[in-house]
Amino acid sequence: MAQAGGYDKSFKAGADLNTTTSDFRPVYINSSGSVIVVNSTTQKPIGMLQNRPKAGTGASCWVRSVGYSKIYMNDTCTAGDILVTGAGGTIRGTGLSITAATSRFAIGTAVEASAASGTVIEML
C-alpha cells in the first residue's frame, strides 16, 4: 500500500512483535514466509516494522520496504551516513571497521543525526 512516506506491505509475524524491542526495527522473512526482527548480521532485512501488531505469532504487521521510515539506532551517526545492520540486530552508522569476516547489510541513509545509542531517527 502506498503511504505518504513510502511503500508498506502486510506480512504475518513469525514471533510476537508487540514489544518495545520491535519498534522501528529491521525485519527479515524466515523460512515460513513470516517476518521476524533481524538479530544477526547474516539475516537479510526486507524493510522496517511500522506498527506494533496484535500480540502473538501470525499477527498482521506492516513493513516499509521503500521510502522514509523511523529507525531505532544503536549507534551514533550523522545525516547522510549509510546505515547497516550490526551484531545482535543493531543498526550502526558507517564509521565502522568492516572486515571480510563481517557481514553487514545496508538498510538506508540517515536523514538526521543520532547523538547516542537508543535514539529514534528518520531514515530513507
Tab-separated table of C-alpha atoms in Angstrom, residues 2-116:
chain	number	residue	atom	x	y	z
A	2	ALA	CA	1.447	3.389	-0.928
A	3	GLN	CA	1.779	5.774	2.012
A	4	ALA	CA	2.830	9.400	2.082
A	5	GLY	CA	6.328	8.377	3.202
A	6	GLY	CA	6.805	5.101	1.336
A	7	TYR	CA	5.503	1.672	0.417
A	8	ASP	CA	4.143	-0.647	3.131
A	9	LYS	CA	3.256	-4.331	2.772
A	10	SER	CA	1.401	-6.558	5.207
A	11	PHE	CA	3.067	-9.755	6.454
A	12	LYS	CA	2.362	-12.316	9.151
A	13	ALA	CA	4.547	-12.016	12.219
A	14	GLY	CA	6.809	-15.004	12.823
A	15	ALA	CA	7.113	-14.065	16.507
A	16	ASP	CA	5.411	-11.730	18.974
A	17	LEU	CA	6.248	-8.273	17.564
A	18	ASN	CA	4.015	-6.405	20.030
A	19	THR	CA	7.034	-5.292	22.077
A	20	THR	CA	9.160	-2.187	22.591
A	21	THR	CA	12.151	-4.163	21.268
A	22	SER	CA	10.394	-4.489	17.891
A	23	ASP	CA	9.515	-0.815	17.336
A	24	PHE	CA	11.097	0.621	14.156
A	25	ARG	CA	13.440	-2.360	13.765
A	26	PRO	CA	14.504	-4.075	10.527
A	27	VAL	CA	12.776	-7.382	9.785
A	28	TYR	CA	13.575	-10.359	7.557
A	29	ILE	CA	11.498	-13.179	6.056
A	30	ASN	CA	12.022	-16.514	7.814
A	31	SER	CA	11.749	-19.970	6.206
A	32	SER	CA	7.965	-19.983	6.860
A	33	GLY	CA	7.430	-16.729	4.934
A	34	SER	CA	6.738	-14.717	8.109
A	35	VAL	CA	8.710	-11.709	9.327
A	36	ILE	CA	10.946	-11.562	12.399
A	37	VAL	CA	13.151	-8.773	13.765
A	38	VAL	CA	16.715	-9.044	12.458
A	39	ASN	CA	19.017	-10.301	15.226
A	40	SER	CA	22.117	-11.337	13.282
A	41	THR	CA	24.421	-9.813	10.674
A	42	THR	CA	23.653	-12.759	8.349
A	43	GLN	CA	19.894	-12.095	8.129
A	44	LYS	CA	18.899	-10.012	5.123
A	45	PRO	CA	16.460	-7.232	6.061
A	46	ILE	CA	13.478	-6.593	3.773
A	47	GLY	CA	12.299	-3.404	5.470
A	48	MET	CA	11.337	-1.674	8.702
A	49	LEU	CA	8.494	-2.684	11.012
A	50	GLN	CA	5.947	0.175	11.009
A	51	ASN	CA	3.388	-0.930	13.588
A	52	ARG	CA	3.106	-2.792	16.841
A	53	PRO	CA	0.827	-5.647	15.759
A	54	LYS	CA	-1.562	-7.550	17.965
A	55	ALA	CA	0.367	-9.855	20.305
A	56	GLY	CA	1.339	-13.309	19.094
A	57	THR	CA	2.773	-15.194	16.162
A	58	GLY	CA	0.716	-14.808	12.975
A	59	ALA	CA	-0.488	-11.274	13.737
A	60	SER	CA	-0.624	-8.879	10.789
A	61	CYS	CA	2.242	-6.399	10.670
A	62	TRP	CA	3.240	-3.629	8.268
A	63	VAL	CA	6.721	-3.487	6.782
A	64	ARG	CA	8.058	-0.442	4.898
A	65	SER	CA	10.459	-1.533	2.174
A	66	VAL	CA	10.751	1.726	0.224
A	67	GLY	CA	10.657	5.323	1.387
A	68	TYR	CA	11.088	7.177	4.650
A	69	SER	CA	10.900	5.350	7.967
A	70	LYS	CA	11.769	5.865	11.583
A	71	ILE	CA	14.528	3.583	12.825
A	72	TYR	CA	15.802	2.668	16.275
A	73	MET	CA	19.542	3.399	16.382
A	74	ASN	CA	22.111	1.526	18.452
A	75	ASP	CA	24.935	3.845	17.440
A	76	THR	CA	25.747	7.440	16.634
A	77	CYS	CA	25.620	8.730	13.073
A	78	THR	CA	25.414	11.945	11.109
A	79	ALA	CA	22.840	12.875	8.481
A	80	GLY	CA	23.829	11.287	5.182
A	81	ASP	CA	25.518	8.222	6.725
A	82	ILE	CA	24.660	4.837	5.249
A	83	LEU	CA	23.085	2.671	7.949
A	84	VAL	CA	23.934	-1.025	8.239
A	85	THR	CA	22.938	-3.995	10.368
A	86	GLY	CA	25.336	-4.926	13.147
A	87	ALA	CA	25.807	-7.738	15.636
A	88	GLY	CA	22.670	-8.655	17.594
A	89	GLY	CA	20.454	-6.890	15.060
A	90	THR	CA	21.717	-3.445	15.990
A	91	ILE	CA	21.696	-0.574	13.497
A	92	ARG	CA	25.047	1.084	13.034
A	93	GLY	CA	26.411	4.126	11.248
A	94	THR	CA	29.116	3.730	8.614
A	95	GLY	CA	32.104	4.760	10.704
A	96	LEU	CA	32.812	1.072	11.317
A	97	SER	CA	35.668	-1.213	10.524
A	98	ILE	CA	34.125	-3.762	8.161
A	99	THR	CA	36.287	-6.827	7.585
A	100	ALA	CA	35.875	-9.778	5.238
A	101	ALA	CA	34.681	-11.871	8.212
A	102	THR	CA	31.858	-9.433	8.997
A	103	SER	CA	28.607	-9.377	7.045
A	104	ARG	CA	26.592	-6.179	7.124
A	105	PHE	CA	23.582	-5.226	5.045
A	106	ALA	CA	22.913	-1.608	4.130
A	107	ILE	CA	19.355	-0.659	5.040
A	108	GLY	CA	19.173	3.049	4.253
A	109	THR	CA	20.555	6.535	4.664
A	110	ALA	CA	20.244	8.608	7.855
A	111	VAL	CA	18.163	11.732	7.242
A	112	GLU	CA	19.128	13.120	10.649
A	113	ALA	CA	21.890	12.607	13.183
A	114	SER	CA	21.847	10.176	16.107
A	115	ALA	CA	23.822	11.586	19.032
A	116	ALA	CA	23.529	8.488	21.213
